[in-house]
């Protein structure tokens, strides 16, 4: 069983972390996140945790490295004196020059997979919930047909 989402990492086979998952809102998907399995009546049957994530199918891409880029200058108040606006315009030109030729870095895009294993008692139906992401329902028959392997995705 696993949870996965489109992700970015600085290494082709590196671990995925909460910070590497897509754009914001995925901080709850990380090593150790709780996995809850419920029975057909809604009763909690078992708990587990996500194992360490791994980037799958990493595709290298060159992107701008903004890690050491300067900050954009703050915009003066609309009623600021002309001298402040002149300083802002000069600082903006310097900022644009500095960010036009940022160094490149290689990142790898792919699926970040967090495996998990949960031992469950017999039930006709199961609901699996990772963190607060909502329950996903499965019949025992469907799970048996898939060898008790499920893939949940977020995003």
CSV table of C-alpha atoms in Angstrom, one decimal:
chain,number,residue,atom,x,y,z
A,1,UNK,CA,0.0,0.0,0.0
A,2,UNK,CA,1.3,3.5,-0.7
A,3,UNK,CA,0.5,7.1,-1.0
A,4,UNK,CA,2.0,9.2,-3.8
A,5,UNK,CA,1.9,12.6,-5.5
A,6,UNK,CA,3.8,14.5,-8.1
A,7,UNK,CA,7.0,15.7,-6.4
A,8,UNK,CA,10.4,17.3,-6.9
A,9,UNK,CA,13.7,16.3,-5.4
A,10,UNK,CA,17.3,17.5,-5.9
A,11,UNK,CA,18.5,13.9,-6.3
A,12,UNK,CA,17.2,11.2,-8.7
A,13,UNK,CA,16.8,8.6,-6.0
A,14,UNK,CA,16.6,10.7,-2.9
A,15,UNK,CA,14.0,10.5,-0.2
A,16,UNK,CA,10.9,12.6,-0.5
A,17,UNK,CA,10.1,14.9,2.4
A,18,UNK,CA,7.1,17.0,3.2
A,19,UNK,CA,8.9,20.0,1.8
A,20,UNK,CA,9.5,18.4,-1.5
A,21,UNK,CA,5.8,17.5,-2.2
A,22,UNK,CA,4.2,19.8,-4.7
A,23,UNK,CA,3.1,23.2,-3.7
A,24,UNK,CA,1.9,23.8,-0.1
A,25,UNK,CA,-0.8,21.9,1.6
A,26,UNK,CA,1.0,18.5,1.7
A,27,UNK,CA,2.9,19.0,4.9
A,28,UNK,CA,0.9,16.2,6.5
A,29,UNK,CA,2.1,13.6,4.0
A,30,UNK,CA,5.5,12.5,5.4
A,31,UNK,CA,7.3,9.7,7.1
A,32,UNK,CA,5.4,8.7,10.2
A,33,UNK,CA,2.0,10.1,9.1
A,34,UNK,CA,-0.8,8.0,10.6
A,35,UNK,CA,-2.8,5.6,8.5
A,36,UNK,CA,-6.2,4.5,10.0
A,37,UNK,CA,-8.1,1.5,8.7
A,38,UNK,CA,-11.8,1.2,9.6
A,39,UNK,CA,-14.3,-1.6,9.2
A,40,UNK,CA,-17.6,-1.6,7.4
A,41,UNK,CA,-19.4,-0.3,10.5
A,42,UNK,CA,-17.0,2.6,10.8
A,43,UNK,CA,-15.1,1.0,13.7
A,44,UNK,CA,-11.3,1.6,13.9
A,45,UNK,CA,-9.6,-1.7,13.1
A,46,UNK,CA,-5.9,-0.9,12.9
A,47,UNK,CA,-3.4,1.9,12.8
A,48,UNK,CA,-0.1,2.2,10.9
A,49,UNK,CA,2.3,4.9,9.6
A,50,UNK,CA,3.7,6.0,6.3
A,51,UNK,CA,7.3,4.7,5.8
A,52,UNK,CA,10.1,6.9,4.3
A,53,UNK,CA,9.1,8.3,1.0
A,54,UNK,CA,11.0,7.6,-2.2
A,55,UNK,CA,11.0,9.5,-5.5
A,56,UNK,CA,9.9,7.2,-8.4
A,57,UNK,CA,10.4,7.8,-12.1
A,58,UNK,CA,12.6,10.9,-11.6
A,59,UNK,CA,12.9,13.0,-14.8
A,60,UNK,CA,15.8,15.5,-14.7
A,61,UNK,CA,15.1,19.1,-15.6
A,62,UNK,CA,17.3,22.2,-15.4
A,63,UNK,CA,15.6,25.1,-13.5
A,64,UNK,CA,16.7,28.4,-12.1
A,65,UNK,CA,18.3,28.2,-8.7
A,66,UNK,CA,16.6,30.9,-6.6
A,67,UNK,CA,18.3,29.8,-3.3
A,68,UNK,CA,20.7,32.8,-3.3
A,69,UNK,CA,18.7,35.3,-5.4
A,70,UNK,CA,18.3,38.8,-4.0
A,71,UNK,CA,15.0,39.9,-2.6
A,72,UNK,CA,12.9,42.2,-4.8
A,73,UNK,CA,13.0,45.8,-3.5
A,74,UNK,CA,10.0,47.0,-1.5
A,75,UNK,CA,7.6,49.3,-3.4
A,76,UNK,CA,7.5,52.8,-1.9
A,77,UNK,CA,4.3,54.4,-0.8
A,78,UNK,CA,2.3,56.0,-3.6
A,79,UNK,CA,2.9,59.4,-2.1
A,80,UNK,CA,6.6,58.9,-1.5
A,81,UNK,CA,9.0,61.6,-2.7
A,82,UNK,CA,10.5,61.2,-6.2
A,83,UNK,CA,13.9,60.4,-4.7
A,84,UNK,CA,12.4,57.2,-3.1
A,85,UNK,CA,10.9,56.3,-6.5
A,86,UNK,CA,14.2,56.9,-8.2
A,87,UNK,CA,16.0,54.6,-5.7
A,88,UNK,CA,13.3,52.0,-6.2
A,89,UNK,CA,13.7,52.1,-9.9
A,90,UNK,CA,17.4,51.7,-9.6
A,91,UNK,CA,17.1,48.8,-7.2
A,92,UNK,CA,14.5,47.2,-9.4
A,93,UNK,CA,16.9,47.4,-12.4
A,94,UNK,CA,19.7,45.8,-10.3
A,95,UNK,CA,17.3,43.1,-9.1
A,96,UNK,CA,16.2,42.2,-12.6
A,97,UNK,CA,19.8,42.1,-13.8
A,98,UNK,CA,20.7,39.8,-10.9
A,99,UNK,CA,17.8,37.4,-11.6
A,100,UNK,CA,18.1,37.3,-15.4
A,101,UNK,CA,21.0,34.9,-15.3
A,102,UNK,CA,20.5,32.8,-12.2
A,103,UNK,CA,22.6,29.7,-12.0
A,104,UNK,CA,20.9,26.5,-13.0
A,105,UNK,CA,20.3,23.4,-10.9
A,106,UNK,CA,19.0,19.9,-11.8
A,107,UNK,CA,15.8,18.7,-10.2
A,108,UNK,CA,14.0,15.5,-10.7
A,109,UNK,CA,10.2,15.3,-11.2
A,110,UNK,CA,8.3,12.1,-10.5
A,111,UNK,CA,6.1,10.4,-8.0
A,112,UNK,CA,6.9,10.5,-4.3
A,113,UNK,CA,5.7,7.2,-2.9
A,114,UNK,CA,5.2,6.6,0.9
A,115,UNK,CA,4.6,2.9,1.5
A,116,UNK,CA,2.7,1.5,4.5
A,117,UNK,CA,1.7,-1.8,5.8
A,118,UNK,CA,-1.2,-2.3,8.2
A,119,UNK,CA,-2.3,-5.7,9.6
A,120,UNK,CA,-6.1,-5.8,9.7
A,121,UNK,CA,-8.7,-8.3,11.0
A,122,UNK,CA,-11.4,-9.8,8.8
A,123,UNK,CA,-14.1,-7.5,7.5
A,124,UNK,CA,-16.3,-7.3,4.5
A,125,UNK,CA,-15.4,-3.7,3.9
A,126,UNK,CA,-12.5,-1.4,4.8
A,127,UNK,CA,-12.0,2.3,4.8
A,128,UNK,CA,-8.4,3.7,4.7
A,129,UNK,CA,-7.6,7.2,5.8
A,130,UNK,CA,-4.2,8.9,5.7
A,131,UNK,CA,-3.8,11.9,8.0
A,132,UNK,CA,-7.0,13.9,7.6
A,133,UNK,CA,-7.4,13.2,3.8
A,134,UNK,CA,-10.7,11.4,4.0
A,135,UNK,CA,-11.6,7.7,3.9
A,136,UNK,CA,-11.2,5.6,0.7
A,137,UNK,CA,-13.4,2.5,0.7
A,138,UNK,CA,-12.6,-1.0,-0.5
A,139,UNK,CA,-14.4,-4.3,-0.3
A,140,UNK,CA,-12.6,-7.3,1.0
A,141,UNK,CA,-13.2,-8.9,-2.4
A,142,UNK,CA,-11.5,-6.1,-4.3
A,143,UNK,CA,-8.5,-6.1,-1.9
A,144,UNK,CA,-8.1,-9.8,-2.3
A,145,UNK,CA,-8.3,-9.5,-6.1
A,146,UNK,CA,-5.5,-6.9,-5.9
A,147,UNK,CA,-3.3,-9.0,-3.6
A,148,UNK,CA,-4.1,-6.6,-0.7
A,149,UNK,CA,-2.2,-3.8,-2.5
A,150,UNK,CA,-3.7,-0.4,-2.8
A,151,UNK,CA,-2.4,2.9,-4.1
A,152,UNK,CA,-3.9,6.1,-2.7
A,153,UNK,CA,-3.0,9.5,-4.2
A,154,UNK,CA,-3.3,13.1,-3.1
A,155,UNK,CA,-3.5,16.2,-5.2
